[in-house]
């Protein structure tokens, strides 16, 4: 296991423009370990988000949340971060773990109740207060223990359960619907969600992924308009966007607005494009085309996230080399991912890097279960000429290090997991899930109530413009970017994009909370 000290030593082999900033920032992190991470990031990189003219800002529920009794099973990275966020939100938190060291860490840093024991045992859950629990979150490192814990918790009396799983065996539910069979309210797989986000980043270089809807069936990106893009100078009504896509907003200079049919896109605009996943790339090329038809990428490490990522990229134009040092795991991956070139080696090794000509890559993705190695590998690849570097980092106190060493994007599975947890807690309530252009445009998510007057009507009969548009609709497990003839049903989930201040009208129109 690498330590911060070992990172400093290893980085001495890199160029001076990488070494000095990273070592200084590691020392800064040590000196400010007790400060909120957001304040550290702001102090070190006040313009870090300026890579986008309109950086998306995450939001949350727009209703007053009541205090919940939440039991978190597992005090690892996800459990710890969930406890931090939920405690800060004012909920009553109990954390269960068998590891005494982890329990002490929780007790030293948070004002929550802790219990050392087996979270899958009914007596442990009863002692933790499961009979009156509003929510039990099963987030240990074992999928099987998590599933069993949720089933037992429901039997004991918990109102809702969320299960964190790592592997597709349980998440994909190909042979059995584990949620339905065991009464689990929500399955989350941070590895899957992280892989989907990375796949969209790799597929859309230069764009900012704003939102994924229903496991990536609908995508929403902010895209820079190329000077010679085919959409430039054409009114939207005449553009001929593919069915299942919609231009939701246009950013120009410091402004952003909801377009109409007469709106014309100009070079250097930034557009918010929403589309069904199967036609999104076709629509994107109308606004931005980097002329690269087949992108070469290397993946360092073969954990479950790597498998999800390779599957997400399979039907896209990518040449993938996956590096896994463990020969047995490499052989397993080669059999599972027959469209991927699997190599049992370390791509951050100098001889391997040169032999495989990795400096010609379009992207390098570090997915090891080791934050420091991921940072080092991505920094090394970037310093050697790789166009885009991506790293998975679990610890949020490392995130501020990455901009200084040229790493383009970082993804944290534990933060993804907690975001999904927060959305689950918000439930059917009206949520402002992201804010664009410094608050000029908001993205809302909510359920259509049974008493809504719009139930049974076509979208063309519902007047949201000029303030907003319905960008996506989920009905059951099906989700799509709707046409004007789409008919609304009670319990549909809507994604609406519009100007701030729509909350009251949305609640009235759609009878949502």
Short mmCIF file of C-alpha atoms in Angstrom, two decimals:
data_model
loop_
_atom_site.label_atom_id
_atom_site.label_comp_id
_atom_site.label_asym_id
_atom_site.label_seq_id
_atom_site.Cartn_x
_atom_site.Cartn_y
_atom_site.Cartn_z
CA UNK A 1 0.00 0.00 0.00
CA UNK A 2 1.38 3.37 -1.01
CA UNK A 3 1.47 6.23 1.46
CA UNK A 4 1.62 9.96 0.88
CA UNK A 5 5.33 9.80 1.62
CA UNK A 6 5.89 7.12 -1.01
CA UNK A 7 3.97 9.21 -3.52
CA UNK A 8 6.39 12.09 -2.91
CA UNK A 9 9.37 9.81 -3.46
CA UNK A 10 8.03 8.22 -6.61
CA UNK A 11 7.12 11.55 -8.14
CA UNK A 12 10.75 12.64 -8.11
CA UNK A 13 11.13 10.69 -11.35
CA UNK A 14 8.63 12.92 -13.12
CA UNK A 15 9.25 16.30 -14.71
CA UNK A 16 9.71 19.30 -12.44
CA UNK A 17 6.44 20.84 -13.53
CA UNK A 18 4.66 17.81 -12.06
CA UNK A 19 6.78 17.08 -9.01
CA UNK A 20 6.83 20.40 -7.28
CA UNK A 21 3.14 21.25 -7.39
CA UNK A 22 2.07 17.78 -6.29
CA UNK A 23 4.56 17.53 -3.40
CA UNK A 24 3.63 21.01 -2.21
CA UNK A 25 -0.08 20.16 -2.34
CA UNK A 26 0.42 16.88 -0.46
CA UNK A 27 2.18 18.83 2.27
CA UNK A 28 -0.62 21.39 2.21
CA UNK A 29 -3.17 18.59 2.60
CA UNK A 30 -1.32 17.25 5.63
CA UNK A 31 -1.21 20.65 7.27
CA UNK A 32 -4.92 21.24 6.62
CA UNK A 33 -6.27 17.74 7.19
CA UNK A 34 -9.00 19.00 9.52
CA UNK A 35 -10.36 21.61 7.12
CA UNK A 36 -13.35 20.97 4.84
CA UNK A 37 -12.12 19.56 1.55
CA UNK A 38 -14.12 22.08 -0.47
CA UNK A 39 -12.28 24.98 1.14
CA UNK A 40 -8.92 23.38 0.36
CA UNK A 41 -9.84 22.93 -3.28
CA UNK A 42 -11.08 26.52 -3.52
CA UNK A 43 -7.90 27.93 -2.00
CA UNK A 44 -5.55 25.90 -4.18
CA UNK A 45 -7.50 26.13 -7.43
CA UNK A 46 -9.93 29.05 -7.41
CA UNK A 47 -10.34 28.67 -11.19
CA UNK A 48 -10.32 24.89 -11.33
CA UNK A 49 -13.89 24.75 -12.64
CA UNK A 50 -13.24 27.41 -15.26
CA UNK A 51 -12.44 24.74 -17.81
CA UNK A 52 -16.15 25.03 -18.57
CA UNK A 53 -17.78 28.39 -19.12
CA UNK A 54 -20.84 26.98 -17.40
CA UNK A 55 -19.70 24.43 -14.81
CA UNK A 56 -22.65 22.34 -13.54
CA UNK A 57 -23.30 22.69 -9.82
CA UNK A 58 -24.98 19.75 -8.04
CA UNK A 59 -28.13 20.54 -6.08
CA UNK A 60 -30.64 18.60 -4.02
CA UNK A 61 -34.20 18.29 -2.82
CA UNK A 62 -36.38 21.39 -2.77
CA UNK A 63 -38.53 20.30 0.17
CA UNK A 64 -37.79 20.35 3.85
CA UNK A 65 -36.31 16.97 4.75
CA UNK A 66 -37.45 15.30 7.95
CA UNK A 67 -35.03 13.67 10.34
CA UNK A 68 -34.57 10.00 9.50
CA UNK A 69 -33.24 7.07 11.51
CA UNK A 70 -30.60 5.54 9.24
CA UNK A 71 -28.46 2.46 9.86
CA UNK A 72 -25.30 2.18 7.77
CA UNK A 73 -23.77 -1.31 7.61
CA UNK A 74 -20.09 -1.18 6.79
CA UNK A 75 -17.63 1.55 7.76
CA UNK A 76 -15.44 1.39 4.66
CA UNK A 77 -14.97 4.24 2.18
CA UNK A 78 -18.60 4.31 1.05
CA UNK A 79 -20.05 3.79 4.52
CA UNK A 80 -17.83 6.44 6.07
CA UNK A 81 -18.64 9.02 3.40
CA UNK A 82 -22.36 8.22 3.63
CA UNK A 83 -22.24 8.70 7.40
CA UNK A 84 -20.48 12.05 6.99
CA UNK A 85 -23.03 13.35 4.49
CA UNK A 86 -26.11 11.99 6.27
CA UNK A 87 -24.95 13.28 9.67
CA UNK A 88 -24.36 16.72 8.15
CA UNK A 89 -27.94 16.60 6.80
CA UNK A 90 -29.23 16.17 10.37
CA UNK A 91 -30.27 12.53 10.30
CA UNK A 92 -29.84 10.07 13.19
CA UNK A 93 -27.07 7.70 12.11
CA UNK A 94 -26.00 4.31 13.47
CA UNK A 95 -22.95 2.63 11.90
CA UNK A 96 -22.33 -1.12 12.22
CA UNK A 97 -18.98 -2.77 11.48
CA UNK A 98 -17.01 -5.73 12.79
CA UNK A 99 -13.67 -3.91 12.51
CA UNK A 100 -12.72 -2.12 15.72
CA UNK A 101 -10.30 0.23 13.96
CA UNK A 102 -12.96 1.43 11.58
CA UNK A 103 -15.43 1.91 14.41
CA UNK A 104 -12.89 4.04 16.32
CA UNK A 105 -12.30 6.17 13.23
CA UNK A 106 -16.02 6.82 12.96
CA UNK A 107 -16.30 7.65 16.65
CA UNK A 108 -13.35 10.03 16.52
CA UNK A 109 -14.66 12.01 13.57
CA UNK A 110 -18.46 11.93 13.69
CA UNK A 111 -21.29 12.43 16.15
CA UNK A 112 -23.04 9.16 15.34
CA UNK A 113 -23.90 5.99 17.20
CA UNK A 114 -21.68 2.99 16.48
CA UNK A 115 -22.08 -0.74 17.02
CA UNK A 116 -19.49 -3.43 16.55
CA UNK A 117 -20.97 -6.64 15.23
CA UNK A 118 -22.21 -8.73 12.31
CA UNK A 119 -24.67 -6.56 10.37
CA UNK A 120 -26.31 -9.61 8.77
CA UNK A 121 -27.35 -10.97 12.18
CA UNK A 122 -30.87 -10.14 13.27
CA UNK A 123 -29.87 -9.55 16.88
CA UNK A 124 -27.26 -6.98 15.80
CA UNK A 125 -29.77 -5.14 13.65
CA UNK A 126 -32.35 -5.18 16.44
CA UNK A 127 -29.77 -3.73 18.86
CA UNK A 128 -29.01 -1.03 16.29
CA UNK A 129 -32.68 0.00 16.26
CA UNK A 130 -33.69 -1.62 12.99
CA UNK A 131 -37.32 -2.02 14.07
CA UNK A 132 -37.77 1.76 13.92
CA UNK A 133 -35.27 2.46 11.13
CA UNK A 134 -36.44 4.52 8.18
CA UNK A 135 -33.55 3.25 6.08
CA UNK A 136 -30.85 0.57 6.24
CA UNK A 137 -27.87 1.00 3.92
CA UNK A 138 -25.88 -2.20 3.35
CA UNK A 139 -22.44 -1.05 2.17
CA UNK A 140 -19.90 -3.66 3.27
CA UNK A 141 -17.26 -4.99 0.84
CA UNK A 142 -19.25 -8.22 0.32
CA UNK A 143 -22.20 -8.29 -2.08
CA UNK A 144 -23.61 -11.41 -0.46
CA UNK A 145 -23.47 -9.94 3.05
CA UNK A 146 -25.12 -6.75 1.80
CA UNK A 147 -27.98 -8.62 0.17
CA UNK A 148 -28.51 -10.83 3.22
CA UNK A 149 -28.36 -7.79 5.52
CA UNK A 150 -31.08 -6.02 3.57
CA UNK A 151 -33.33 -9.09 3.58
CA UNK A 152 -32.90 -9.55 7.33
CA UNK A 153 -33.39 -5.82 7.98
CA UNK A 154 -36.71 -5.86 6.12
CA UNK A 155 -37.81 -8.92 8.12
CA UNK A 156 -36.87 -7.20 11.38
CA UNK A 157 -38.87 -4.10 10.52
CA UNK A 158 -36.82 -1.58 8.54
CA UNK A 159 -38.94 0.62 6.30
CA UNK A 160 -36.52 0.91 3.34
CA UNK A 161 -33.26 -0.78 2.33
CA UNK A 162 -30.48 0.13 -0.08
CA UNK A 163 -27.86 -2.42 -1.11
CA UNK A 164 -24.45 -1.57 -2.55
CA UNK A 165 -23.16 -4.27 -4.92
CA UNK A 166 -19.94 -4.55 -6.90
CA UNK A 167 -20.58 -7.26 -9.47
CA UNK A 168 -22.89 -7.64 -12.45
CA UNK A 169 -24.15 -10.99 -11.11
CA UNK A 170 -26.47 -9.08 -8.78
CA UNK A 171 -26.76 -5.68 -10.43
CA UNK A 172 -27.61 -6.77 -13.98
CA UNK A 173 -30.28 -9.19 -12.67
CA UNK A 174 -30.07 -11.38 -15.76
CA UNK A 175 -31.45 -14.53 -14.13
CA UNK A 176 -33.21 -13.16 -11.06
CA UNK A 177 -34.65 -9.85 -9.98
CA UNK A 178 -32.95 -9.66 -6.59
CA UNK A 179 -34.72 -6.42 -5.70
CA UNK A 180 -38.16 -7.88 -6.20
CA UNK A 181 -37.40 -11.35 -4.83
CA UNK A 182 -35.77 -10.10 -1.61
CA UNK A 183 -37.77 -6.93 -1.09
CA UNK A 184 -34.79 -4.62 -1.62
CA UNK A 185 -35.84 -1.05 -2.38
CA UNK A 186 -32.73 0.03 -4.28
CA UNK A 187 -29.61 -1.61 -5.69
CA UNK A 188 -26.69 0.72 -6.35
CA UNK A 189 -23.43 -0.17 -8.04
CA UNK A 190 -20.91 2.70 -7.83
CA UNK A 191 -18.54 0.79 -10.10
CA UNK A 192 -21.20 0.64 -12.82
CA UNK A 193 -22.17 4.30 -12.46
CA UNK A 194 -18.53 5.38 -12.43
CA UNK A 195 -17.78 3.31 -15.54
CA UNK A 196 -20.75 4.86 -17.35
CA UNK A 197 -19.55 8.37 -16.48
CA UNK A 198 -16.00 7.57 -17.65
CA UNK A 199 -17.33 6.04 -20.87
CA UNK A 200 -19.28 9.19 -21.65
CA UNK A 201 -16.25 11.35 -20.88
CA UNK A 202 -14.08 9.28 -23.24
CA UNK A 203 -16.75 9.23 -25.94
CA UNK A 204 -17.28 12.97 -25.78
CA UNK A 205 -13.89 14.68 -25.34
CA UNK A 206 -14.21 18.37 -24.58
CA UNK A 207 -17.76 18.03 -23.25
CA UNK A 208 -19.08 18.01 -19.70
CA UNK A 209 -21.36 15.20 -18.63
CA UNK A 210 -24.23 16.86 -16.75
CA UNK A 211 -26.55 13.95 -16.01
CA UNK A 212 -27.28 10.29 -16.72
CA UNK A 213 -30.89 9.21 -16.55
CA UNK A 214 -31.99 5.65 -15.76
CA UNK A 215 -28.65 3.82 -16.00
CA UNK A 216 -27.42 5.84 -18.94
CA UNK A 217 -30.41 5.32 -21.25
CA UNK A 218 -30.58 9.10 -21.69
CA UNK A 219 -27.54 11.38 -21.66
CA UNK A 220 -27.24 15.11 -21.06
CA UNK A 221 -24.00 16.87 -21.97
CA UNK A 222 -22.76 20.41 -22.33
CA UNK A 223 -20.94 20.58 -25.67
CA UNK A 224 -18.72 23.29 -27.19
CA UNK A 225 -19.81 24.22 -30.72
CA UNK A 226 -17.01 23.83 -33.27
CA UNK A 227 -16.34 26.67 -35.71
CA UNK A 228 -17.21 24.53 -38.75
CA UNK A 229 -19.94 22.43 -37.15
CA UNK A 230 -22.77 21.61 -39.52
CA UNK A 231 -25.34 23.07 -37.08
CA UNK A 232 -23.81 26.56 -37.18
CA UNK A 233 -26.05 29.18 -38.73
CA UNK A 234 -29.12 26.95 -39.06
CA UNK A 235 -32.37 27.57 -37.20
CA UNK A 236 -33.20 24.70 -34.84
CA UNK A 237 -36.51 24.10 -36.61
CA UNK A 238 -34.55 23.37 -39.81
CA UNK A 239 -31.64 21.50 -38.26
CA UNK A 240 -33.13 18.03 -38.34
CA UNK A 241 -32.01 16.70 -34.98
CA UNK A 242 -32.33 12.90 -34.74
CA UNK A 243 -35.57 11.69 -33.18
CA UNK A 244 -34.93 11.13 -29.50
CA UNK A 245 -32.66 14.16 -29.04
CA UNK A 246 -33.31 17.72 -27.97
CA UNK A 247 -31.30 20.91 -27.69
CA UNK A 248 -32.21 22.07 -24.20
CA UNK A 249 -30.16 25.23 -23.77
CA UNK A 250 -27.64 27.45 -25.52
CA UNK A 251 -24.80 29.21 -23.74
CA UNK A 252 -23.35 32.32 -25.36
CA UNK A 253 -20.76 34.43 -23.62
CA UNK A 254 -21.88 34.78 -20.01
CA UNK A 255 -25.52 34.04 -20.86
CA UNK A 256 -27.52 30.81 -21.22
CA UNK A 257 -31.07 30.53 -22.51
CA UNK A 258 -33.78 28.05 -23.52
CA UNK A 259 -33.95 28.06 -27.35
CA UNK A 260 -36.98 27.96 -29.63
CA UNK A 261 -37.35 26.85 -33.23
CA UNK A 262 -35.94 30.15 -34.55
CA UNK A 263 -32.79 30.02 -32.41
CA UNK A 264 -29.51 29.75 -34.31
CA UNK A 265 -26.32 28.19 -32.93
CA UNK A 266 -23.08 30.13 -33.40
CA UNK A 267 -19.41 29.08 -33.21
CA UNK A 268 -18.03 28.96 -29.64
CA UNK A 269 -21.53 28.59 -28.17
CA UNK A 270 -21.99 25.82 -25.62
CA UNK A 271 -25.11 23.75 -26.05
CA UNK A 272 -26.87 21.46 -23.59
CA UNK A 273 -27.82 18.39 -25.58
CA UNK A 274 -30.18 15.70 -24.28
CA UNK A 275 -30.62 12.45 -26.14
CA UNK A 276 -31.37 8.76 -26.06
CA UNK A 277 -28.07 6.91 -25.76
CA UNK A 278 -28.46 5.13 -29.10
CA UNK A 279 -28.66 8.38 -31.10
CA UNK A 280 -26.73 10.79 -28.88
CA UNK A 281 -23.45 10.57 -30.81
CA UNK A 282 -25.22 11.21 -34.10
CA UNK A 283 -26.71 14.41 -32.68
CA UNK A 284 -23.47 15.45 -31.01
CA UNK A 285 -21.61 15.42 -34.32
CA UNK A 286 -23.89 18.20 -35.60
CA UNK A 287 -22.33 20.54 -33.03
CA UNK A 288 -18.85 19.17 -32.38
CA UNK A 289 -16.67 16.78 -34.37
CA UNK A 290 -13.05 16.10 -33.43
CA UNK A 291 -12.61 13.99 -36.61
CA UNK A 292 -11.22 11.05 -34.65
CA UNK A 293 -13.15 7.98 -35.68
CA UNK A 294 -11.38 5.32 -33.61
CA UNK A 295 -9.87 6.27 -30.29
CA UNK A 296 -7.07 4.32 -28.64
CA UNK A 297 -7.26 3.93 -24.87
CA UNK A 298 -5.40 2.01 -22.17
CA UNK A 299 -6.93 0.92 -18.89
CA UNK A 300 -4.67 0.30 -15.89
CA UNK A 301 -6.17 -2.33 -13.58
CA UNK A 302 -8.87 -4.96 -13.92
CA UNK A 303 -11.40 -4.45 -11.09
CA UNK A 304 -15.17 -4.66 -11.74
CA UNK A 305 -15.16 -1.02 -12.90
CA UNK A 306 -12.85 -2.01 -15.77
CA UNK A 307 -15.28 -4.71 -16.89
CA UNK A 308 -18.22 -2.29 -16.80
CA UNK A 309 -16.17 0.30 -18.71
CA UNK A 310 -15.13 -2.12 -21.46
CA UNK A 311 -18.74 -3.19 -21.89
CA UNK A 312 -19.91 0.43 -22.05
CA UNK A 313 -17.37 1.15 -24.81
CA UNK A 314 -17.90 -2.06 -26.78
CA UNK A 315 -20.26 -0.66 -29.42
CA UNK A 316 -18.35 2.58 -29.76
CA UNK A 317 -15.24 3.27 -31.85
CA UNK A 318 -12.54 2.37 -29.35
CA UNK A 319 -9.41 0.24 -29.48
CA UNK A 320 -8.94 -0.91 -25.87
CA UNK A 321 -5.88 -2.32 -24.15
CA UNK A 322 -6.46 -3.46 -20.58
CA UNK A 323 -3.41 -3.91 -18.35
CA UNK A 324 -3.72 -6.26 -15.35
CA UNK A 325 -0.58 -7.38 -13.51
CA UNK A 326 -2.12 -10.49 -11.93
CA UNK A 327 -1.79 -13.26 -14.59
CA UNK A 328 -4.81 -15.21 -13.33
CA UNK A 329 -7.06 -12.14 -13.32
CA UNK A 330 -5.69 -11.14 -16.74
CA UNK A 331 -6.63 -14.55 -18.15
CA UNK A 332 -10.11 -14.28 -16.63
CA UNK A 333 -10.59 -10.83 -18.16
CA UNK A 334 -9.34 -12.01 -21.56
CA UNK A 335 -12.00 -14.72 -21.62
CA UNK A 336 -14.72 -12.40 -20.39
CA UNK A 337 -13.85 -9.45 -22.67
CA UNK A 338 -12.92 -11.06 -25.98
CA UNK A 339 -13.07 -7.73 -27.88
CA UNK A 340 -10.39 -6.22 -25.59
CA UNK A 341 -6.62 -6.73 -25.76
CA UNK A 342 -5.67 -7.82 -22.23
CA UNK A 343 -1.98 -7.53 -21.26
CA UNK A 344 -0.50 -8.84 -18.01
CA UNK A 345 1.81 -5.93 -17.26
CA UNK A 346 2.04 -2.54 -15.56
CA UNK A 347 1.50 0.24 -18.12
CA UNK A 348 3.20 2.78 -15.84
CA UNK A 349 6.42 0.77 -16.11
CA UNK A 350 8.80 2.62 -18.44
CA UNK A 351 9.69 -0.37 -20.61
CA UNK A 352 6.04 -1.44 -20.97
CA UNK A 353 4.96 2.11 -21.75
CA UNK A 354 7.56 2.45 -24.50
CA UNK A 355 7.11 -1.06 -25.89
CA UNK A 356 3.34 -0.60 -26.21
CA UNK A 357 3.80 2.94 -27.60
CA UNK A 358 1.33 4.29 -25.08
CA UNK A 359 2.37 7.87 -25.78
CA UNK A 360 0.17 7.61 -28.89
CA UNK A 361 -2.96 6.97 -26.82
CA UNK A 362 -5.98 9.21 -26.92
CA UNK A 363 -6.71 8.39 -23.27
CA UNK A 364 -5.24 6.62 -20.25
CA UNK A 365 -7.62 5.44 -17.51
CA UNK A 366 -6.34 4.38 -14.06
CA UNK A 367 -8.77 2.07 -12.24
CA UNK A 368 -6.65 0.32 -9.61
CA UNK A 369 -7.90 -0.05 -6.02
CA UNK A 370 -5.00 2.20 -5.02
CA UNK A 371 -5.50 5.96 -5.18
CA UNK A 372 -1.82 6.84 -5.13
CA UNK A 373 -0.92 4.43 -7.92
CA UNK A 374 -3.80 5.79 -9.99
CA UNK A 375 -2.59 9.36 -9.48
CA UNK A 376 0.98 8.41 -10.33
CA UNK A 377 0.04 6.35 -13.37
CA UNK A 378 -2.23 9.03 -14.82
CA UNK A 379 0.31 11.79 -14.16
CA UNK A 380 3.06 9.69 -15.76
CA UNK A 381 0.96 9.00 -18.86
CA UNK A 382 0.00 12.65 -19.21
CA UNK A 383 3.63 13.77 -18.88
CA UNK A 384 4.58 11.35 -21.66
CA UNK A 385 2.16 12.80 -24.17
CA UNK A 386 -1.16 10.98 -23.68
CA UNK A 387 -3.92 13.39 -24.70
CA UNK A 388 -6.39 12.65 -21.89
CA UNK A 389 -5.82 11.12 -18.47
CA UNK A 390 -8.55 9.85 -16.13
CA UNK A 391 -8.13 8.53 -12.59
CA UNK A 392 -10.46 6.85 -10.12
CA UNK A 393 -9.81 8.24 -6.64
CA UNK A 394 -11.70 7.10 -3.56
CA UNK A 395 -10.37 9.64 -1.08
CA UNK A 396 -11.81 13.11 -1.53
CA UNK A 397 -8.76 14.68 0.14
CA UNK A 398 -6.71 13.67 -2.91
CA UNK A 399 -8.94 15.33 -5.48
CA UNK A 400 -7.28 18.73 -5.15
CA UNK A 401 -3.93 17.21 -6.17
CA UNK A 402 -4.98 16.25 -9.65
CA UNK A 403 -5.26 19.53 -11.53
CA UNK A 404 -1.64 20.41 -10.73
CA UNK A 405 -0.32 17.28 -12.44
CA UNK A 406 -2.40 17.53 -15.58
CA UNK A 407 -4.95 14.80 -14.81
CA UNK A 408 -8.03 15.78 -16.78
CA UNK A 409 -10.83 14.05 -14.89
CA UNK A 410 -11.22 12.21 -11.59
CA UNK A 411 -14.11 10.01 -10.51
CA UNK A 412 -14.92 8.83 -7.00
CA UNK A 413 -17.14 5.73 -6.71
CA UNK A 414 -17.91 6.46 -3.08
CA UNK A 415 -19.14 9.95 -3.95
CA UNK A 416 -21.27 8.43 -6.71
CA UNK A 417 -22.76 6.01 -4.18
CA UNK A 418 -23.63 8.75 -1.71
CA UNK A 419 -25.20 10.87 -4.45
CA UNK A 420 -27.47 7.96 -5.36
CA UNK A 421 -28.29 7.53 -1.67
CA UNK A 422 -29.24 11.19 -1.38
CA UNK A 423 -31.54 10.91 -4.38
CA UNK A 424 -33.20 7.85 -2.93
CA UNK A 425 -33.84 9.66 0.35
CA UNK A 426 -35.33 12.60 -1.56
CA UNK A 427 -37.76 10.10 -3.11
CA UNK A 428 -40.54 11.52 -5.25
CA UNK A 429 -39.91 15.06 -4.10
CA UNK A 430 -39.12 17.81 -6.56
CA UNK A 431 -35.34 17.97 -6.87
CA UNK A 432 -33.13 20.54 -8.52
CA UNK A 433 -30.40 18.10 -9.44
CA UNK A 434 -27.99 20.49 -11.13
CA UNK A 435 -27.64 24.19 -11.85
CA UNK A 436 -25.98 25.51 -15.01
CA UNK A 437 -24.38 28.80 -16.02
CA UNK A 438 -24.08 30.02 -12.45
CA UNK A 439 -27.78 29.58 -11.77
CA UNK A 440 -29.21 30.77 -15.10
CA UNK A 441 -30.58 27.32 -15.96
CA UNK A 442 -31.78 24.60 -13.57
CA UNK A 443 -32.42 20.90 -14.14
CA UNK A 444 -35.34 19.44 -12.15
CA UNK A 445 -36.34 15.85 -11.50
CA UNK A 446 -39.74 14.81 -10.07
CA UNK A 447 -42.67 12.37 -10.23
CA UNK A 448 -46.03 13.19 -11.80
CA UNK A 449 -48.73 13.02 -9.13
CA UNK A 450 -51.99 11.12 -9.55
CA UNK A 451 -54.02 14.33 -9.21
CA UNK A 452 -52.08 16.26 -11.84
CA UNK A 453 -54.31 17.84 -14.49
CA UNK A 454 -51.73 16.99 -17.14
CA UNK A 455 -52.13 13.22 -16.72
CA UNK A 456 -53.39 11.75 -19.99
CA UNK A 457 -52.40 14.79 -22.02
CA UNK A 458 -49.80 15.07 -24.78
CA UNK A 459 -46.73 17.22 -24.13
CA UNK A 460 -47.76 19.64 -26.89
CA UNK A 461 -50.76 20.54 -24.69
CA UNK A 462 -48.56 21.45 -21.71
CA UNK A 463 -47.10 24.94 -21.80
CA UNK A 464 -43.70 25.14 -20.10
CA UNK A 465 -41.98 27.36 -22.64
CA UNK A 466 -40.40 29.85 -22.75
CA UNK A 467 -39.22 28.98 -19.27
CA UNK A 468 -38.70 25.23 -19.62
CA UNK A 469 -38.87 21.99 -21.56
CA UNK A 470 -39.47 18.34 -20.65
CA UNK A 471 -36.10 16.79 -21.53
CA UNK A 472 -36.75 13.15 -20.59
CA UNK A 473 -39.51 10.91 -19.27
CA UNK A 474 -39.23 7.61 -17.44
CA UNK A 475 -42.25 5.32 -17.40
CA UNK A 476 -41.51 2.17 -15.41
CA UNK A 477 -38.14 0.91 -16.63
CA UNK A 478 -38.39 2.68 -19.99
CA UNK A 479 -36.89 6.13 -20.43
CA UNK A 480 -36.65 8.37 -23.49
CA UNK A 481 -36.41 11.88 -24.79
CA UNK A 482 -40.08 12.45 -25.66
CA UNK A 483 -41.75 13.81 -28.75
CA UNK A 484 -44.52 16.41 -28.63
CA UNK A 485 -47.09 13.60 -28.94
CA UNK A 486 -45.90 11.76 -25.83
CA UNK A 487 -48.72 11.18 -23.33
CA UNK A 488 -48.02 11.71 -19.62
CA UNK A 489 -48.99 9.13 -16.99
CA UNK A 490 -49.19 9.30 -13.22
CA UNK A 491 -45.92 8.21 -11.54
CA UNK A 492 -43.85 9.08 -14.61
CA UNK A 493 -40.49 10.59 -13.68
CA UNK A 494 -39.71 13.81 -15.54
CA UNK A 495 -36.48 15.66 -16.21
CA UNK A 496 -37.30 19.33 -16.84
CA UNK A 497 -34.82 22.01 -17.86
CA UNK A 498 -35.68 25.65 -17.35
CA UNK A 499 -35.04 28.97 -15.74
CA UNK A 500 -34.87 29.37 -11.94
CA UNK A 501 -38.10 29.95 -10.07
CA UNK A 502 -40.15 27.22 -11.75
CA UNK A 503 -40.66 25.21 -8.56
CA UNK A 504 -44.10 26.55 -7.66
CA UNK A 505 -45.48 26.12 -11.18
CA UNK A 506 -44.04 22.61 -11.48
CA UNK A 507 -45.67 21.56 -8.21
CA UNK A 508 -49.04 22.88 -9.32
CA UNK A 509 -48.88 21.57 -12.86
CA UNK A 510 -47.62 18.09 -12.01
CA UNK A 511 -49.03 17.68 -8.47
CA UNK A 512 -45.60 16.84 -7.09
CA UNK A 513 -44.26 17.45 -3.61
#
